[in-house]
Coordinates of C-alpha atoms and ligand atoms in Angstrom, one line a residue:
X284 CA -7.9 -4.0 -22.0
X285 CA -6.3 -0.4 -21.2
X286 CA -2.6 0.1 -21.6
X287 CA 0.2 2.8 -21.6
X288 CA 2.2 4.3 -24.1
X289 CA 4.9 5.9 -23.1
X290 CA 8.0 7.5 -25.4
X291 CA 10.7 7.6 -23.1
X292 CA 13.8 9.6 -22.5
X293 CA 12.2 13.1 -21.7
X294 CA 13.9 14.4 -18.6
X295 CA 10.6 14.9 -16.0
X296 CA 10.3 18.7 -14.9
X297 CA 7.5 20.6 -12.9
X298 CA 5.3 20.1 -10.0
X299 CA 2.9 17.5 -9.3
X300 CA 0.7 16.7 -6.1
X301 CA 0.9 13.6 -4.0
X302 CA -2.9 11.8 -3.4
X303 CA -3.5 10.4 -0.1
X304 CA -2.3 6.7 0.8
X305 CA -4.1 4.0 -0.5
X306 CA -2.5 1.8 2.3
X307 CA -3.8 4.3 4.8
X308 CA -7.4 5.0 3.2
X309 CA -8.4 1.3 3.2
X310 CA -7.5 0.4 6.8
X311 CA -9.5 3.6 7.8
X312 CA -12.0 2.6 5.9
X313 CA -12.5 -0.3 8.3
X314 CA -12.5 1.9 11.0
X315 CA -15.6 3.2 10.2
X316 CA -17.1 -0.1 11.1
X317 CA -16.2 0.3 14.6
X318 CA -18.8 2.8 15.5
X319 CA -22.6 3.6 14.9
X320 CA -21.6 7.1 13.6
X321 CA -20.4 8.7 10.7
X322 CA -16.7 8.6 9.8
X323 CA -15.6 11.7 7.7
X324 CA -12.7 10.7 5.8
X325 CA -11.0 13.2 3.6
X326 CA -7.7 13.3 1.0
X327 CA -9.4 10.0 -0.4
X328 CA -7.3 8.7 -3.5
X329 CA -9.5 7.8 -6.4
X330 CA -8.5 4.4 -6.8
X331 CA -9.6 1.2 -7.7
X332 CA -9.1 -0.5 -4.4
X333 CA -10.6 2.5 -2.6
X334 CA -14.1 2.0 -5.0
X335 CA -13.8 -2.2 -4.4
X336 CA -13.5 -1.3 -0.4
X337 CA -17.0 1.1 -0.8
X338 CA -18.2 -1.7 -2.8
X339 CA -17.4 -3.9 0.2
X340 CA -18.6 -1.9 3.0
X341 CA -21.7 -1.0 0.9
X342 CA -22.7 -4.5 0.1
X343 CA -22.6 -4.8 4.4
X344 CA -24.8 -2.5 5.0
X345 CA -22.4 0.5 5.4
X346 CA -24.0 4.0 4.2
X347 CA -21.5 5.9 2.0
X348 CA -21.3 9.2 0.6
X349 CA -18.9 10.9 -1.6
X350 CA -18.3 14.3 -2.2
X351 CA -16.6 16.0 -4.9
X352 CA -13.6 16.9 -2.7
X353 CA -12.0 13.3 -2.1
X354 CA -14.2 13.2 1.0
X355 CA -15.9 10.0 1.8
X356 CA -18.6 9.7 4.5
X357 CA -19.1 6.5 5.8
X358 CA -22.2 5.1 8.7
X359 CA -22.4 1.9 10.1
X360 CA -25.0 2.3 11.8
X361 CA -27.0 -0.6 11.2
X362 CA -25.1 -3.5 9.5
X363 CA -26.8 -6.1 7.7
X364 CA -24.1 -8.7 6.3
X365 CA -21.3 -9.2 8.1
X366 CA -19.7 -10.8 5.3
X367 CA -16.6 -10.4 3.1
X368 CA -17.2 -12.7 0.0
X369 CA -14.7 -14.5 -2.2
X370 CA -15.5 -12.4 -5.0
X371 CA -14.1 -9.0 -3.3
X372 CA -11.4 -10.5 -1.3
X373 CA -9.9 -12.2 -4.5
X374 CA -9.3 -9.4 -5.9
X375 CA -8.3 -7.0 -3.0
X376 CA -6.2 -8.7 -0.1
X377 CA -6.7 -5.8 2.2
X378 CA -10.6 -7.0 2.4
X379 CA -9.3 -9.2 5.4
X380 CA -9.2 -5.8 7.3
X381 CA -13.0 -5.5 7.9
X382 CA -12.4 -9.0 10.2
X383 CA -10.9 -7.4 13.4
X384 CA -13.6 -4.3 13.4
X385 CA -16.7 -6.7 12.7
X386 CA -15.3 -9.5 15.1
X387 CA -14.9 -6.8 17.6
X388 CA -18.2 -4.8 17.4
X389 CA -20.8 -7.4 15.9
X390 CA -19.3 -10.5 17.5
X391 CA -19.3 -12.6 14.5
X392 CA -17.6 -12.0 10.9
X393 CA -17.3 -14.7 7.8
X394 CA -14.7 -13.5 5.5
X395 CA -12.9 -15.4 2.3
X396 CA -9.6 -16.7 3.0
X397 CA -7.2 -14.4 0.7
X398 CA -5.4 -17.2 -0.9
X399 CA -2.2 -17.0 -2.5
X400 CA -0.7 -13.6 -4.8
X401 CA 1.2 -12.4 -7.1
X402 CA 3.7 -11.5 -4.7
X403 CA 3.8 -14.6 -2.3
X404 CA 1.7 -16.7 -0.5
X405 CA 0.7 -13.7 1.8
X406 CA -1.0 -16.2 4.5
X407 CA -3.2 -14.7 7.3
X408 CA -2.3 -16.9 10.1
X409 CA -1.0 -14.0 12.5
X410 CA -4.8 -12.2 12.0
X411 CA -6.2 -15.3 13.1
X412 CA -3.7 -16.1 16.0
X413 CA -3.9 -12.4 17.8
X414 CA -7.9 -12.6 17.0
X415 CA -7.9 -16.2 19.0
X416 CA -5.8 -15.0 21.9
X417 CA -8.3 -12.0 22.3
X418 CA -10.9 -14.7 22.9
X419 CA -12.3 -14.9 19.1
X420 CA -13.7 -18.8 18.3
X421 CA -12.3 -18.9 14.7
X422 CA -13.0 -22.2 12.1
X423 CA -11.9 -21.9 8.7
X424 CA -14.6 -23.8 6.5
X425 CA -15.0 -24.0 2.7
X426 CA -12.5 -21.3 2.1
X427 CA -14.0 -18.8 4.8
X428 CA -13.0 -17.6 7.9
X429 CA -15.8 -17.7 10.0
X430 CA -15.4 -15.9 13.4
X431 CA -17.2 -15.1 16.4
X432 CA -16.8 -13.8 20.0
X433 CA -19.2 -12.6 23.0
X434 CA -17.0 -10.0 23.9
X435 CA -13.1 -9.9 22.9
X436 CA -11.1 -9.8 26.0
X437 CA -7.7 -7.8 25.9
X438 CA -4.9 -9.9 26.0
X439 CA -1.0 -10.1 25.6
X440 CA -0.1 -10.9 21.5
X441 CA 3.0 -11.1 20.1
X442 CA 3.4 -11.5 16.2
X443 CA 5.8 -14.1 14.9
X444 CA 6.7 -11.4 12.2
X445 CA 6.0 -7.9 11.5
X446 CA 2.5 -7.6 9.8
X447 CA 1.2 -4.4 8.8
X448 CA -2.6 -4.9 8.2
X449 CA -2.1 -7.9 10.5
X450 CA -1.6 -5.2 13.4
X451 CA -3.9 -2.9 11.8
X452 CA -6.5 -5.9 12.3
X453 CA -5.7 -6.2 15.8
X454 CA -5.6 -2.8 16.9
X455 CA -9.1 -1.9 15.7
X456 CA -10.3 -4.8 17.4
X457 CA -8.3 -4.1 20.6
X458 CA -10.4 -0.9 20.7
X459 CA -12.8 -2.5 21.9
X460 CA -12.5 -5.4 24.0
X461 CA -12.6 -5.5 27.5
X462 CA -9.3 -4.5 29.3
X463 CA -6.1 -3.4 28.2
X464 CA -4.4 -5.2 25.2
X465 CA -0.5 -5.2 24.4
X466 CA 0.6 -5.9 20.7
X467 CA 4.5 -6.8 20.5
X468 CA 6.2 -6.8 17.4
X469 CA 3.5 -4.5 16.3
X470 CA 4.2 -3.2 12.4
X471 CA 5.9 0.6 12.9
X472 CA 4.7 2.0 9.3
X473 CA 3.0 5.8 9.3
X474 CA -0.2 3.8 7.9
X475 CA -0.3 2.1 11.4
X476 CA 0.2 5.7 13.1
X477 CA -2.3 7.4 10.9
X478 CA -5.0 4.7 11.8
X479 CA -4.1 4.8 15.5
X480 CA -4.7 8.7 15.2
X481 CA -7.9 8.3 13.7
X482 CA -9.0 5.7 16.3
X483 CA -7.8 7.9 19.2
X484 CA -9.7 11.0 17.7
X485 CA -12.8 8.4 17.8
X486 CA -12.2 7.8 21.3
X487 CA -9.6 4.9 21.2
X488 CA -7.5 4.9 23.9
X489 CA -4.2 3.4 21.7
X490 CA -0.4 4.5 23.1
X491 CA 2.5 3.4 21.2
X492 CA 1.7 3.9 17.6
X493 CA 5.1 4.1 15.6
X494 CA 6.9 1.8 18.2
X495 CA 6.8 -1.8 18.4
X496 CA 4.9 -2.3 21.3
X497 CA 1.3 -0.7 21.0
X498 CA -0.9 -0.8 24.0
X499 CA -4.3 -0.7 23.9
X500 CA -7.3 0.2 26.3
X501 CA -10.4 -1.5 25.4
X502 CA -13.2 1.0 25.6
X503 CA -17.3 0.0 25.2
X504 CA -18.2 2.0 22.0
X505 CA -16.3 4.6 20.0
X506 CA -17.6 7.8 18.0
X507 CA -17.4 9.2 14.9
X508 CA -14.8 11.4 13.6
X509 CA -13.3 13.7 10.8
X510 CA -9.8 12.4 9.5
X511 CA -7.7 14.1 6.9
X512 CA -5.6 10.7 5.4
X513 CA -1.8 10.8 5.5
X514 CA -0.1 11.5 1.9
X515 CA 1.5 8.5 0.2
X516 CA 4.8 7.7 0.7
X517 CA 5.3 5.1 -1.9
X518 CA 3.4 7.2 -4.5
X519 CA 6.2 10.2 -3.9
X520 CA 8.8 8.0 -4.0
X521 CA 7.6 6.4 -7.6
X522 CA 7.6 9.9 -8.6
X523 CA 11.0 10.5 -7.0
X524 CA 12.6 7.8 -9.1
X525 CA 10.9 8.7 -12.2
X526 CA 12.6 11.9 -12.1
X527 CA 16.0 10.6 -10.9
X528 CA 16.0 7.8 -13.7
X529 CA 15.2 10.5 -16.1
X530 CA 17.9 13.2 -15.2
X531 CA 15.2 15.5 -14.1
X532 CA 14.1 18.1 -11.7
X533 CA 10.8 17.6 -10.0
X534 CA 8.6 19.0 -7.1
X535 CA 6.1 17.1 -5.0
X536 CA 3.7 19.1 -3.4
X537 CA 1.2 17.5 -0.5
X538 CA 4.3 14.6 0.4
X539 CA 5.3 14.3 4.0
X540 CA 8.9 13.9 3.7
X541 CA 8.9 12.3 7.4
X542 CA 7.6 9.2 6.2
X543 CA 10.9 8.6 3.3
X544 CA 13.8 9.1 5.1
X545 CA 15.5 5.5 3.7
X546 CA 14.1 6.2 -0.3
X547 CA 15.7 9.8 0.5
X548 CA 18.6 8.4 1.8
X549 CA 18.9 5.8 -1.1
X550 CA 18.6 8.6 -4.1
X551 CA 21.0 10.7 -2.5
X552 CA 23.3 7.7 -2.3
X553 CA 22.3 7.5 -6.3
X554 CA 23.4 11.1 -6.6
X555 CA 20.3 12.9 -6.3
X556 CA 19.9 16.1 -4.9
X557 CA 17.1 16.5 -3.0
X558 CA 15.3 19.0 -0.5
X559 CA 12.5 19.0 1.7
X560 CA 10.5 21.1 3.4
X561 CA 7.5 20.4 5.7
X562 CA 4.7 19.4 2.5
X563 CA 7.2 19.4 -0.5
X564 CA 10.0 17.4 -1.8
X565 CA 12.2 18.4 -4.6
X566 CA 14.8 16.4 -6.6
X567 CA 17.0 17.5 -9.2
X568 CA 19.0 14.7 -10.9
X569 CA 21.9 15.5 -12.9
X570 CA 23.6 13.1 -15.1
X571 CA 23.2 8.8 -14.6
X572 CA 22.6 7.6 -11.6
X573 CA 25.2 5.9 -9.2
X574 CA 23.7 2.3 -8.8
X575 CA 22.8 1.2 -5.2
X576 CA 22.3 -1.3 -2.9
X577 CA 19.0 -2.3 -1.2
X578 CA 17.5 -4.3 1.2
X579 CA 14.0 -4.3 1.8
X580 CA 12.8 -4.7 5.5
X581 CA 9.7 -3.6 7.5
X582 CA 9.8 0.2 8.3
X583 CA 11.8 2.7 9.0
X584 CA 14.2 0.0 6.5
X585 CA 13.7 0.6 2.5
X586 CA 9.7 -0.6 2.0
X587 CA 9.1 -3.7 0.1
X588 CA 6.6 -1.4 -2.1
X589 CA 9.7 0.7 -3.5
X590 CA 12.0 -2.3 -4.8
X591 CA 10.9 -2.5 -8.1
X592 CA 11.2 1.1 -8.9
X593 CA 14.8 0.9 -7.4
X594 CA 15.5 -2.0 -9.5
X595 CA 14.7 0.1 -12.7
X596 CA 16.9 2.7 -11.5
X597 CA 19.5 0.6 -11.0
X598 CA 19.2 -0.9 -14.4
X599 CA 20.2 2.2 -15.8
X600 CA 22.6 3.2 -13.3
X601 CA 26.5 3.5 -13.4
X602 CA 27.6 0.6 -11.8
X603 CA 26.0 -2.6 -10.2
X604 CA 23.8 -3.0 -7.7
X605 CA 22.0 -5.5 -5.8
X606 CA 18.8 -5.6 -4.5
X607 CA 17.7 -8.2 -1.6
X608 CA 13.9 -8.3 -0.8
X609 CA 13.4 -9.7 2.6
X610 CA 9.5 -9.3 2.8
X611 CA 7.9 -11.2 0.1
X612 CA 9.5 -14.4 -1.5
X613 CA 8.2 -13.9 -5.1
X614 CA 8.4 -10.2 -5.6
X615 CA 10.8 -10.0 -8.5
X616 CA 8.9 -10.8 -11.9
X617 CA 9.5 -7.2 -12.7
X618 CA 12.9 -8.5 -13.3
X619 CA 12.4 -10.4 -16.5
X620 CA 10.5 -7.8 -17.7
X621 CA 13.0 -5.0 -17.4
X622 CA 14.9 -7.1 -19.3
X623 CA 13.2 -6.9 -22.3
X624 CA 14.0 -3.5 -22.1
X625 CA 17.6 -4.3 -22.4
X626 CA 17.8 -4.8 -18.3
X627 CA 20.7 -7.0 -17.4
X628 CA 19.2 -8.3 -14.1
X629 CA 20.3 -11.7 -12.5
X630 CA 17.9 -12.8 -9.7
X631 CA 19.0 -15.4 -7.4
X632 CA 16.3 -16.5 -4.4
X633 CA 15.5 -13.3 -2.7
X634 CA 18.8 -11.2 -4.4
X635 CA 18.9 -9.5 -7.8
X636 CA 22.2 -8.7 -9.1
X637 CA 21.7 -5.3 -11.4
X638 CA 24.4 -4.3 -14.1
X639 CA 23.6 -0.8 -14.9
X640 CA 23.3 -0.2 -18.7
X641 CA 23.9 3.0 -20.4
X642 CA 20.5 3.2 -22.2
X643 CA 17.2 1.0 -22.3
X644 CA 15.3 0.4 -25.4
X645 CA 11.3 0.3 -25.6
X646 CA 9.6 -2.7 -25.5
X647 CA 5.7 -3.9 -25.1
X648 CA 6.0 -5.0 -21.3
X649 CA 3.5 -6.7 -19.2
X650 CA 3.3 -6.8 -15.0
X651 CA 1.9 -8.9 -12.6
X652 CA 1.3 -6.7 -9.8
X653 CA 1.0 -2.6 -8.5
X654 CA 4.4 -1.5 -8.0
X655 CA 5.9 -4.0 -10.9
X656 CA 3.8 -2.2 -13.1
X657 CA 5.2 1.1 -11.5
X658 CA 8.8 0.2 -12.2
X659 CA 8.1 -0.9 -15.8
X660 CA 6.5 2.5 -16.2
X661 CA 9.8 4.2 -14.5
X662 CA 11.7 2.2 -17.0
X663 CA 9.5 3.1 -20.1
X664 CA 10.2 6.9 -19.1
X665 CA 13.8 6.4 -18.8
X666 CA 14.2 4.0 -22.3
X667 CA 14.5 5.3 -25.7
X668 CA 11.6 4.6 -27.9
X669 CA 8.4 3.6 -27.7
X670 CA 7.3 1.2 -24.2
X671 CA 3.6 -0.2 -23.9
X672 CA 2.9 -1.3 -20.7
X673 CA 0.0 -4.0 -20.9
X674 CA -2.1 -4.9 -17.6
X675 CA -2.2 -1.2 -16.1
X676 CA -4.9 -2.4 -14.1
X677 CA -2.6 -3.1 -11.3
X678 CA -1.7 0.6 -11.6
X679 CA -4.9 1.8 -11.1
X680 CA -5.2 0.2 -7.6
X681 CA -2.9 2.1 -6.3
X682 CA -1.7 5.2 -8.5
X683 CA -4.1 8.1 -9.1
X684 CA -4.4 9.6 -12.4
X685 CA -0.7 8.5 -12.9
X686 CA -0.6 9.5 -17.0
X687 CA -2.1 12.7 -16.1
X688 CA 0.5 13.4 -13.5
X689 CA 3.5 12.1 -15.4
X690 CA 2.3 14.4 -18.7
X691 CA 2.4 17.4 -16.1
X692 CA 5.7 16.3 -15.7
X693 CA 6.1 16.7 -19.3
X694 CA 6.6 12.8 -20.0
X695 CA 5.1 11.9 -23.1
X696 CA 2.9 9.2 -22.2
X697 CA -1.0 8.2 -22.7
X698 CA -3.6 5.6 -22.1
X699 CA -4.9 3.3 -25.3
X700 CA -7.7 1.4 -25.0
Ligands
EPU129 N1 2.6 -12.6 7.1 C1 2.5 -13.9 7.5 N2 1.2 -14.2 8.1 C2 0.6 -13.1 8.5 C3 0.7 -11.9 8.0 C4 2.0 -11.7 7.2 O1 3.3 -14.9 7.3 O2 -0.6 -13.0 9.0 C5 3.8 -12.6 5.9 C6 3.6 -12.0 4.5 O3 3.5 -13.3 3.8 C7 4.7 -10.9 4.2 C8 5.0 -10.7 5.5 O4 4.5 -11.6 6.5 O5 5.8 -12.3 3.6 C9 4.8 -9.2 5.3 O6 3.4 -9.2 5.3 P1 2.7 -7.8 5.7 O7 1.4 -8.6 6.6 O8 3.1 -6.9 6.7 O9 1.7 -7.0 4.3 P2 0.3 -6.7 4.6 O10 -0.1 -6.3 5.6 O11 -0.5 -7.7 3.6 C10 0.6 -4.3 3.5 C11 0.5 -3.4 2.2 C12 1.3 -3.6 0.9 C13 2.9 -3.9 1.6 C14 3.3 -4.5 2.7 C15 4.1 -4.5 3.3 C16 -1.9 -2.9 2.7 C17 -3.2 -2.5 2.2 N3 -0.4 -3.6 1.9 O12 0.3 -5.8 3.0 O13 1.0 -3.3 0.2 O14 3.6 -4.5 0.6 O15 2.5 -4.4 3.7 O16 4.8 -3.5 3.7 O17 -1.3 -2.0 3.7 C18 1.4 -2.4 -1.9 O18 0.8 -1.4 -2.1 O19 1.3 -2.4 -3.1 C19 1.4 -3.5 -1.3 C20 1.5 -4.8 -1.6

């Protein structure tokens, strides 16, 4: 199993390019199921989750071709098998995103229930409730969601809570429903907006993307299109925090500063100087960061996917920071691993009190999920001596060429087999 070996204490400096967003790429790939014509996606990140989604779609009968310029063409002309099996769903919860499109276009789907995961229970009840309101018949048998519908019918859907993939699933399903659907309490995440833009280019009629009410007028069929995937705001944020904890100065190209207001705001509060232009963000940090308090919440508030990285910053900051996780019930597993590096963190339920220490010390650490792993890398870059991060297959799910990008910024980091 691969590990990352980091010799910390080097201020990051230089430029690096941000990749396409994982959490936009995955639903966009599923949107290919909604049409017989090819969907061409560019700026596709090279990630394990993307490969997993490609194998899931290929197994269903979608024709996939990949070019050498981060482009993927998906064509669901004929579909053989509208099924997402447990072995794939287990490794990637986002597989649930095939459910809405399959049901809308083929009238049936068999998708494994995702089950619990390291960061919390993560049920899919809102996805199912919404699809039922659109007229689907849904049963759960032997761990599988069996869904059927003749043609979905537009309806008013009110989500009990804000769910990103839930909104995406229902939005995709509603595109091919008969009549108009309204999704209230919809997620406003930029990835939802990116998906809506692509669906509209395919002929869908979605209004309100980026607000909490989506209105979708159903159409009988969608066409193919070409779409460039938005840049990854969480990858961007992670490199910004990495630069901040090392007292560095970096420029990130291909970024979308407009999607990062809350993260940029917190980094400025911590003392960083940040300049944002159209698709570039530069950060300079002099001296030790100041602690910040953070509360995660749906967009545009501070993203849960940046919580672990911010905890690494608070760990070496001056003062005490209070971090409240309001999205997932079990997303503090990195706290104990950060403590192995010398961090002083006390967790109580969904709150962590982080008393900044002057220095972290390298150690062997291991993480249980993607963003937790990112926080350990960030902390390792700031720590004195060597940090060995184990189980980096989590990182490979969501960070394209992380060690190459960090090396380019001057970090002493390498992958060991
Ligand atoms: N929830 C329910 N019922 C549902 C759906 C969600 O109770 O039917 C709960 C969840 O358990 C959670 C909250 O609602 O407590 C929000 O979950 P959401 O559905 O928004 O999360 P998701 O759609 O499964 C996406 C991202 C996650 C990111 C969250 C929150 C993708 C593929 N995944 O997950 O990304 O943390 O939104 O922003 O878009 C990551 O990239 O590391 C990652 C975990």
